[in-house]
mmCIF file of C-alpha atoms in Angstrom:
data_model
loop_
_atom_site.group_PDB
_atom_site.id
_atom_site.type_symbol
_atom_site.label_atom_id
_atom_site.label_comp_id
_atom_site.label_asym_id
_atom_site.label_seq_id
_atom_site.Cartn_x
_atom_site.Cartn_y
_atom_site.Cartn_z
ATOM 1 C CA MET A 4 225.357 -10.029 108.809
ATOM 2 C CA ALA A 5 224.563 -10.280 104.989
ATOM 3 C CA SER A 6 224.609 -13.704 103.510
ATOM 4 C CA CYS A 7 227.191 -14.544 100.647
ATOM 5 C CA ALA A 8 224.912 -17.153 99.241
ATOM 6 C CA THR A 9 222.753 -16.158 96.170
ATOM 7 C CA GLY A 10 219.778 -18.014 95.033
ATOM 8 C CA THR A 11 219.211 -18.841 91.409
ATOM 9 C CA GLU A 12 216.246 -16.558 91.026
ATOM 10 C CA ALA A 13 218.113 -13.650 92.643
ATOM 11 C CA ALA A 14 221.120 -14.452 90.373
ATOM 12 C CA ILE A 15 219.032 -14.451 87.222
ATOM 13 C CA ARG A 16 217.457 -11.137 88.384
ATOM 14 C CA ALA A 17 221.003 -9.580 89.199
ATOM 15 C CA ALA A 18 222.338 -10.681 85.870
ATOM 16 C CA ALA A 19 219.425 -8.980 83.988
ATOM 17 C CA CYS A 20 220.078 -5.801 85.786
ATOM 18 C CA ARG A 21 223.674 -5.784 85.148
ATOM 19 C CA ASP A 22 223.960 -3.636 81.848
ATOM 20 C CA GLY A 23 227.158 -1.502 81.609
ATOM 21 C CA ASP A 24 225.983 0.673 78.739
ATOM 22 C CA ALA A 25 222.632 1.420 80.322
ATOM 23 C CA ALA A 26 224.042 2.078 83.828
ATOM 24 C CA ALA A 27 226.667 4.460 82.217
ATOM 25 C CA HIS A 28 223.787 6.328 80.460
ATOM 26 C CA LEU A 29 221.962 6.664 83.668
ATOM 27 C CA LYS A 30 225.032 7.796 85.462
ATOM 28 C CA LEU A 31 225.666 10.556 83.085
ATOM 29 C CA VAL A 32 222.035 11.666 83.466
ATOM 30 C CA SER A 33 222.280 11.605 87.232
ATOM 31 C CA VAL A 34 225.484 13.808 87.186
ATOM 32 C CA LEU A 35 223.440 16.644 85.669
ATOM 33 C CA VAL A 36 220.341 16.059 87.798
ATOM 34 C CA ILE A 37 222.118 15.845 91.133
ATOM 35 C CA PHE A 38 224.212 19.047 90.293
ATOM 36 C CA LEU A 39 221.197 21.092 89.546
ATOM 37 C CA THR A 40 219.189 19.810 92.596
ATOM 38 C CA SER A 41 222.314 20.422 94.903
ATOM 39 C CA VAL A 42 222.579 24.042 93.551
ATOM 40 C CA PHE A 43 218.836 24.393 94.273
ATOM 41 C CA GLY A 44 219.197 22.964 97.675
ATOM 42 C CA ILE A 45 222.152 25.000 99.071
ATOM 43 C CA SER A 46 221.322 28.251 97.404
ATOM 44 C CA GLY A 47 217.738 28.417 98.817
ATOM 45 C CA PRO A 48 218.668 29.446 102.333
ATOM 46 C CA VAL A 49 221.562 31.606 101.271
ATOM 47 C CA LEU A 50 219.123 33.634 98.869
ATOM 48 C CA LEU A 51 216.465 33.874 101.416
ATOM 49 C CA ALA A 52 218.929 35.099 104.031
ATOM 50 C CA ARG A 53 220.044 37.831 101.664
ATOM 51 C CA TYR A 54 216.272 38.738 100.937
ATOM 52 C CA PHE A 55 215.580 39.205 104.611
ATOM 53 C CA GLN A 56 218.663 40.914 105.491
ATOM 54 C CA GLY A 57 218.007 44.319 106.996
ATOM 55 C CA LYS A 58 214.413 43.528 107.690
ATOM 56 C CA PRO A 59 212.960 43.039 111.141
ATOM 57 C CA LEU A 60 212.526 39.315 110.713
ATOM 58 C CA TYR A 61 216.008 38.649 109.445
ATOM 59 C CA ASP A 62 217.599 37.247 112.573
ATOM 60 C CA LYS A 63 214.514 34.990 113.227
ATOM 61 C CA ALA A 64 214.160 33.766 109.955
ATOM 62 C CA VAL A 65 217.870 32.736 109.708
ATOM 63 C CA LEU A 66 217.506 31.143 113.194
ATOM 64 C CA ILE A 67 214.434 29.059 112.146
ATOM 65 C CA ILE A 68 216.463 28.012 108.791
ATOM 66 C CA LYS A 69 219.490 27.045 110.810
ATOM 67 C CA CYS A 70 217.241 24.894 113.265
ATOM 68 C CA PHE A 71 215.751 23.154 110.274
ATOM 69 C CA ALA A 72 219.311 22.497 109.004
ATOM 70 C CA ALA A 73 220.335 21.082 112.336
ATOM 71 C CA GLY A 74 217.632 18.374 112.087
ATOM 72 C CA VAL A 75 218.514 17.637 108.416
ATOM 73 C CA ILE A 76 222.176 17.290 109.483
ATOM 74 C CA LEU A 77 221.612 15.139 112.589
ATOM 75 C CA SER A 78 219.224 12.741 110.639
ATOM 76 C CA THR A 79 221.914 12.571 107.863
ATOM 77 C CA SER A 80 224.378 11.263 110.222
ATOM 78 C CA LEU A 81 222.201 8.900 112.277
ATOM 79 C CA VAL A 82 219.622 7.629 109.806
ATOM 80 C CA HIS A 83 221.771 7.678 106.447
ATOM 81 C CA VAL A 84 225.527 7.717 106.980
ATOM 82 C CA LEU A 85 225.881 5.670 110.079
ATOM 83 C CA PRO A 86 223.746 2.595 109.199
ATOM 84 C CA GLU A 87 225.281 2.524 105.696
ATOM 85 C CA ALA A 88 228.804 2.539 107.297
ATOM 86 C CA PHE A 89 227.820 -0.531 109.660
ATOM 87 C CA GLU A 90 226.179 -2.195 106.670
ATOM 88 C CA SER A 91 229.411 -1.875 104.589
ATOM 89 C CA LEU A 92 231.660 -3.356 107.340
ATOM 90 C CA ALA A 93 229.146 -6.008 108.197
ATOM 91 C CA ASP A 94 228.998 -7.404 104.586
ATOM 92 C CA CYS A 95 229.989 -11.060 104.551
ATOM 93 C CA GLN A 96 232.966 -10.229 102.172
ATOM 94 C CA VAL A 97 234.225 -7.947 104.889
ATOM 95 C CA SER A 98 233.123 -9.382 108.202
ATOM 96 C CA SER A 99 234.467 -12.843 107.431
ATOM 97 C CA ARG A 100 238.018 -11.541 107.414
ATOM 98 C CA HIS A 101 240.492 -10.370 110.054
ATOM 99 C CA PRO A 102 240.471 -8.010 111.633
ATOM 100 C CA TRP A 103 237.065 -6.810 110.680
ATOM 101 C CA LYS A 104 235.266 -9.658 112.245
ATOM 102 C CA ASP A 105 237.051 -9.246 115.498
ATOM 103 C CA PHE A 106 236.058 -5.723 116.415
ATOM 104 C CA PRO A 107 233.342 -3.096 115.756
ATOM 105 C CA PHE A 108 235.268 -0.761 113.519
ATOM 106 C CA ALA A 109 232.346 1.421 112.415
ATOM 107 C CA GLY A 110 231.643 2.408 116.105
ATOM 108 C CA LEU A 111 235.256 3.057 116.889
ATOM 109 C CA VAL A 112 235.861 5.225 113.877
ATOM 110 C CA THR A 113 232.592 7.160 114.537
ATOM 111 C CA LEU A 114 233.896 7.918 117.971
ATOM 112 C CA ILE A 115 237.305 9.080 116.480
ATOM 113 C CA GLY A 116 235.197 11.385 114.230
ATOM 114 C CA VAL A 117 233.423 12.874 117.336
ATOM 115 C CA ILE A 118 236.663 13.350 119.250
ATOM 116 C CA THR A 119 238.388 14.848 116.192
ATOM 117 C CA ALA A 120 235.591 17.247 115.778
ATOM 118 C CA LEU A 121 235.802 18.128 119.492
ATOM 119 C CA LEU A 122 239.600 18.657 119.129
ATOM 120 C CA VAL A 123 239.108 21.070 116.118
ATOM 121 C CA ASP A 124 236.326 22.925 118.150
ATOM 122 C CA LEU A 125 238.662 23.265 121.205
ATOM 123 C CA THR A 126 241.732 24.388 119.134
ATOM 124 C CA ALA A 127 239.728 26.914 117.214
ATOM 125 C CA SER A 128 238.087 28.264 120.305
ATOM 126 C CA GLU A 129 241.462 28.576 122.137
ATOM 127 C CA HIS A 130 242.901 30.439 119.220
ATOM 128 C CA MET A 131 239.994 32.894 119.167
ATOM 129 C CA GLY A 132 240.443 33.548 122.962
ATOM 130 C CA HIS A 133 244.183 34.328 122.645
ATOM 131 C CA GLY A 134 245.216 36.600 119.935
ATOM 132 C CA GLY A 135 242.486 35.590 117.353
ATOM 133 C CA GLY A 136 239.791 38.195 118.306
ATOM 134 C CA GLY A 137 239.166 36.821 121.681
ATOM 135 C CA MET A 138 236.923 37.818 124.638
ATOM 136 C CA GLU A 139 239.616 39.747 126.600
ATOM 137 C CA TYR A 140 238.381 43.177 127.539
ATOM 138 C CA ILE A 141 240.385 46.251 126.882
ATOM 139 C CA PRO A 142 239.502 49.450 128.669
ATOM 140 C CA VAL A 143 239.474 52.586 126.411
ATOM 141 C CA GLY A 144 241.309 54.713 128.938
ATOM 142 C CA GLY A 145 241.276 56.228 132.507
ATOM 143 C CA GLU A 146 240.623 54.388 135.654
ATOM 144 C CA ALA A 147 238.941 51.034 135.483
ATOM 145 C CA VAL A 148 236.881 49.515 138.245
ATOM 146 C CA GLY A 149 236.179 45.743 137.903
ATOM 147 C CA GLY A 150 237.420 45.646 134.407
ATOM 148 C CA LEU A 151 234.904 48.264 133.133
ATOM 149 C CA GLU A 152 235.680 52.034 132.387
ATOM 150 C CA MET A 153 233.602 54.034 134.898
ATOM 151 C CA LYS A 154 234.646 57.523 133.565
ATOM 152 C CA GLU A 155 231.762 59.597 132.347
ATOM 153 C CA GLY A 156 231.201 59.256 128.870
ATOM 154 C CA LYS A 157 233.432 56.188 128.377
ATOM 155 C CA PHE A 158 231.391 53.515 129.954
ATOM 156 C CA GLY A 159 228.935 53.165 127.063
ATOM 157 C CA ALA A 160 231.682 53.198 124.495
ATOM 158 C CA ASP A 161 233.555 50.331 126.457
ATOM 159 C CA LEU A 162 230.378 48.183 126.330
ATOM 160 C CA GLU A 163 229.976 48.810 122.795
ATOM 161 C CA ILE A 164 233.557 47.561 122.095
ATOM 162 C CA GLN A 165 232.954 44.455 124.282
ATOM 163 C CA GLU A 166 229.736 43.633 122.498
ATOM 164 C CA ARG A 167 231.523 44.031 119.113
ATOM 165 C CA ASN A 168 234.088 41.632 120.268
ATOM 166 C CA GLU A 169 231.526 39.079 121.467
ATOM 167 C CA ASP A 170 229.636 39.437 118.106
ATOM 168 C CA GLU A 171 232.831 38.883 116.167
ATOM 169 C CA ILE A 172 233.568 35.736 118.127
ATOM 170 C CA VAL A 173 230.082 34.405 117.597
ATOM 171 C CA LYS A 174 230.614 34.961 113.752
ATOM 172 C CA MET A 175 234.030 33.153 113.758
ATOM 173 C CA LYS A 176 232.532 30.348 115.610
ATOM 174 C CA GLN A 177 229.585 30.106 113.090
ATOM 175 C CA ARG A 178 232.280 30.249 110.210
ATOM 176 C CA LEU A 179 234.164 27.420 111.720
ATOM 177 C CA VAL A 180 231.035 25.230 112.232
ATOM 178 C CA SER A 181 230.016 25.903 108.574
ATOM 179 C CA GLN A 182 233.455 24.919 107.326
ATOM 180 C CA VAL A 183 233.738 21.578 109.468
ATOM 181 C CA LEU A 184 230.250 20.705 108.541
ATOM 182 C CA GLU A 185 231.090 21.111 104.818
ATOM 183 C CA ILE A 186 234.133 18.768 105.159
ATOM 184 C CA GLY A 187 231.977 16.080 106.825
ATOM 185 C CA ILE A 188 229.178 16.458 104.212
ATOM 186 C CA ILE A 189 231.793 16.290 101.354
ATOM 187 C CA PHE A 190 233.172 12.906 102.889
ATOM 188 C CA HIS A 191 229.457 11.760 102.621
ATOM 189 C CA SER A 192 228.804 13.028 99.309
ATOM 190 C CA VAL A 193 232.191 11.491 97.761
ATOM 191 C CA ILE A 194 231.219 8.184 99.133
ATOM 192 C CA ILE A 195 227.566 8.291 97.621
ATOM 193 C CA GLY A 196 229.068 9.353 94.310
ATOM 194 C CA VAL A 197 231.907 6.899 94.008
ATOM 195 C CA THR A 198 229.642 4.046 95.202
ATOM 196 C CA MET A 199 226.920 4.915 92.525
ATOM 197 C CA GLY A 200 229.639 5.487 89.809
ATOM 198 C CA MET A 201 231.135 1.994 90.422
ATOM 199 C CA SER A 202 227.652 0.287 90.369
ATOM 200 C CA GLN A 203 226.773 -1.487 87.043
ATOM 201 C CA ASN A 204 223.286 -2.375 88.294
ATOM 202 C CA GLN A 205 220.651 -0.219 86.351
ATOM 203 C CA CYS A 206 217.919 -1.439 88.456
ATOM 204 C CA THR A 207 219.720 0.022 91.434
ATOM 205 C CA ILE A 208 220.877 3.305 89.863
ATOM 206 C CA ARG A 209 217.341 4.390 88.332
ATOM 207 C CA PRO A 210 215.663 4.813 91.662
ATOM 208 C CA LEU A 211 218.718 6.215 93.373
ATOM 209 C CA ILE A 212 218.911 9.232 91.039
ATOM 210 C CA ALA A 213 215.313 10.373 92.409
ATOM 211 C CA ALA A 214 216.159 9.582 95.798
ATOM 212 C CA LEU A 215 219.557 11.307 95.809
ATOM 213 C CA SER A 216 218.100 14.386 94.134
ATOM 214 C CA PHE A 217 215.797 14.855 97.196
ATOM 215 C CA HIS A 218 218.717 13.892 99.510
ATOM 216 C CA GLN A 219 220.991 16.663 98.070
ATOM 217 C CA ILE A 220 218.138 19.239 98.355
ATOM 218 C CA PHE A 221 217.571 18.611 101.945
ATOM 219 C CA GLU A 222 221.223 18.362 102.729
ATOM 220 C CA GLY A 223 221.871 21.521 100.972
ATOM 221 C CA LEU A 224 219.015 23.257 102.793
ATOM 222 C CA GLY A 225 220.950 22.061 106.106
ATOM 223 C CA LEU A 226 224.329 23.186 104.933
ATOM 224 C CA GLY A 227 222.985 26.499 103.279
ATOM 225 C CA GLY A 228 221.350 27.584 106.418
ATOM 226 C CA CYS A 229 224.554 27.360 108.436
ATOM 227 C CA ILE A 230 226.485 29.325 105.653
ATOM 228 C CA ALA A 231 223.787 31.966 105.594
ATOM 229 C CA GLN A 232 224.128 32.720 109.296
ATOM 230 C CA ALA A 233 227.978 32.677 109.324
ATOM 231 C CA GLY A 234 228.269 35.875 107.387
ATOM 232 C CA PHE A 235 230.966 34.868 104.906
ATOM 233 C CA LYS A 236 231.943 37.298 102.053
ATOM 234 C CA ALA A 237 230.051 36.715 98.597
ATOM 235 C CA GLY A 238 233.086 34.995 97.154
ATOM 236 C CA THR A 239 233.508 32.371 99.941
ATOM 237 C CA VAL A 240 229.623 31.816 99.844
ATOM 238 C CA VAL A 241 229.871 30.979 96.024
ATOM 239 C CA TYR A 242 232.942 28.755 96.648
ATOM 240 C CA MET A 243 231.244 26.758 99.507
ATOM 241 C CA CYS A 244 228.124 26.317 97.503
ATOM 242 C CA LEU A 245 229.951 25.148 94.488
ATOM 243 C CA MET A 246 231.952 22.754 96.425
ATOM 244 C CA PHE A 247 229.020 21.028 97.808
ATOM 245 C CA ALA A 248 227.041 21.100 94.468
ATOM 246 C CA VAL A 249 229.988 19.370 92.438
ATOM 247 C CA THR A 250 231.147 16.728 95.019
ATOM 248 C CA THR A 251 228.617 14.155 94.537
ATOM 249 C CA PRO A 252 228.785 14.534 90.605
ATOM 250 C CA LEU A 253 232.410 14.401 90.534
ATOM 251 C CA GLY A 254 232.236 11.273 92.897
ATOM 252 C CA ILE A 255 230.132 9.506 90.361
ATOM 253 C CA VAL A 256 232.596 10.395 87.715
ATOM 254 C CA LEU A 257 235.358 9.237 89.823
ATOM 255 C CA GLY A 258 233.648 5.984 90.507
ATOM 256 C CA MET A 259 233.222 5.371 86.756
ATOM 257 C CA MET A 260 236.746 5.987 86.201
ATOM 258 C CA ILE A 261 237.933 3.610 88.972
ATOM 259 C CA PHE A 262 235.690 0.886 87.623
ATOM 260 C CA ALA A 263 236.970 1.459 83.998
ATOM 261 C CA ALA A 264 240.546 1.418 85.252
ATOM 262 C CA THR A 265 240.535 -1.508 87.792
ATOM 263 C CA GLY A 266 237.254 -3.434 87.036
ATOM 264 C CA TYR A 267 236.344 -3.054 90.885
ATOM 265 C CA ASP A 268 233.003 -4.570 91.445
ATOM 266 C CA ASP A 269 230.652 -2.638 93.737
ATOM 267 C CA GLN A 270 230.493 -5.825 95.975
ATOM 268 C CA ASN A 271 234.388 -5.861 96.329
ATOM 269 C CA PRO A 272 235.603 -5.888 99.877
ATOM 270 C CA ASN A 273 238.175 -2.993 99.430
ATOM 271 C CA PRO A 274 235.447 -0.430 98.369
ATOM 272 C CA LEU A 275 233.175 -1.608 101.165
ATOM 273 C CA ILE A 276 235.999 -1.138 103.609
ATOM 274 C CA MET A 277 236.746 2.392 102.516
ATOM 275 C CA GLU A 278 233.165 3.311 102.296
ATOM 276 C CA GLY A 279 232.567 2.015 105.765
ATOM 277 C CA LEU A 280 235.455 3.830 107.338
ATOM 278 C CA LEU A 281 234.952 6.960 105.661
ATOM 279 C CA GLY A 282 231.208 7.035 106.384
ATOM 280 C CA SER A 283 231.884 6.266 110.070
ATOM 281 C CA LEU A 284 234.288 9.104 110.250
ATOM 282 C CA SER A 285 231.995 11.658 108.559
ATOM 283 C CA SER A 286 229.034 10.425 110.578
ATOM 284 C CA GLY A 287 230.988 11.194 113.901
ATOM 285 C CA ILE A 288 231.912 14.605 112.560
ATOM 286 C CA LEU A 289 228.266 15.328 111.608
ATOM 287 C CA ILE A 290 226.811 14.097 114.879
ATOM 288 C CA TYR A 291 229.017 16.234 117.025
ATOM 289 C CA MET A 292 228.494 19.320 114.954
ATOM 290 C CA ALA A 293 224.678 18.954 115.005
ATOM 291 C CA LEU A 294 224.218 18.313 118.562
ATOM 292 C CA VAL A 295 226.934 20.466 120.049
ATOM 293 C CA ASP A 296 227.538 23.331 117.679
ATOM 294 C CA LEU A 297 224.023 23.785 116.234
ATOM 295 C CA ILE A 298 221.344 22.506 118.545
ATOM 296 C CA ALA A 299 222.807 22.971 121.879
ATOM 297 C CA LEU A 300 224.284 26.293 120.969
ATOM 298 C CA ASP A 301 221.192 27.687 119.665
ATOM 299 C CA PHE A 302 218.701 26.384 122.223
ATOM 300 C CA PHE A 303 220.725 26.993 125.292
ATOM 301 C CA HIS A 304 222.933 29.993 124.522
ATOM 302 C CA ASN A 305 221.175 31.978 121.869
ATOM 303 C CA LYS A 306 219.815 35.224 123.288
ATOM 304 C CA MET A 307 216.709 35.258 121.132
ATOM 305 C CA LEU A 308 215.779 31.711 122.648
ATOM 306 C CA THR A 309 216.917 32.197 126.116
ATOM 307 C CA THR A 310 214.715 35.295 126.808
ATOM 308 C CA ALA A 311 211.837 34.555 129.246
ATOM 309 C CA ASP A 312 209.161 36.858 127.525
ATOM 310 C CA GLU A 313 206.376 35.522 125.298
ATOM 311 C CA SER A 314 208.239 36.328 122.057
ATOM 312 C CA GLY A 315 211.228 34.078 123.172
ATOM 313 C CA SER A 316 208.864 31.246 124.050
ATOM 314 C CA LYS A 317 207.090 31.417 120.725
ATOM 315 C CA LEU A 318 210.465 31.645 118.692
ATOM 316 C CA LYS A 319 211.638 28.592 120.651
ATOM 317 C CA LYS A 320 208.501 26.644 119.843
ATOM 318 C CA LEU A 321 209.029 27.554 116.247
ATOM 319 C CA CYS A 322 212.651 26.543 116.195
ATOM 320 C CA PHE A 323 211.808 23.202 117.767
ATOM 321 C CA VAL A 324 209.181 22.507 115.110
ATOM 322 C CA ALA A 325 211.756 23.378 112.352
ATOM 323 C CA LEU A 326 214.106 21.007 114.001
ATOM 324 C CA VAL A 327 211.613 18.046 113.903
ATOM 325 C CA LEU A 328 210.491 18.879 110.355
ATOM 326 C CA GLY A 329 214.097 18.944 109.265
ATOM 327 C CA SER A 330 214.782 15.590 110.952
ATOM 328 C CA ALA A 331 211.733 14.011 109.709
ATOM 329 C CA SER A 332 212.064 15.179 106.154
ATOM 330 C CA MET A 333 215.580 13.643 106.011
ATOM 331 C CA SER A 334 214.654 10.490 107.744
ATOM 332 C CA LEU A 335 211.933 9.771 105.349
ATOM 333 C CA LEU A 336 214.182 9.787 102.495
ATOM 334 C CA ALA A 337 215.799 6.653 104.101
ATOM 335 C CA LEU A 338 212.972 4.646 102.366
ATOM 336 C CA TRP A 339 214.541 5.168 99.183
ATOM 337 C CA ALA A 340 218.057 6.243 99.645
#
């Protein structure tokens, strides 16, 4: 638990760092820098996927990018978002009050986020299985044996229809994963932006600009990898990329507006409570999506990784290395942001 007491030397240092004009200038610079790095991060996998599309290595390249993305997102939730949420609710100005000192709310809200993501997943899967482009097999015509058309010349056509249905369901699932991931990341980005926008400490803001720029690049790589594999239309891809790119800068501007209108300090308990609760919720969503809908789905159910031949084994190792690199890259940034 953080201590509310402040030593004389620390107080003098903090007072020297509190400069509203200098902080405002740095925040305006950060809006442009973070927007550009966000665009660079999220557009990279999308452009690479379009470049490789139609080429023999397309599916493998997208899969490796997606595994790197899964590592980034898992690390984001466990190393960045969740510890910050616990830290916000453990601050002495929050944890000394009821009911925050009586119960570990950060863990509870994280659990709610996981269960909410599962509920969304189950609801969407049920919709896809009943009237939403589901797995039900419909014979083309003639007599059916065991659900498959056995009439000469029809069997291959029936299998082709069934495979198309299965491919469409996979695409719908990938689109759902991308959209839910973006929601969780947007929560996290808004929290980062508002917190930075409300801060008047130039000594804190200056290193955060560089750290958050790298943070947005890697987080953009993660989300962009999922968007690239989902096969959205061009307009939807542009919209999702733009939403990710503008969320943190808009959060910074919103934080500046909140401070100007209310005079909220960045150590006020109310912003800390909101930051802790939203961070916990987004962390739960991201943990579920990374483990269940990205890592487990690809490593245990993707046809390219479940084949027993040498090619499948080599690809699985490459995907695992990509997963570790993604996790390590994002975890390393926790030293600065």
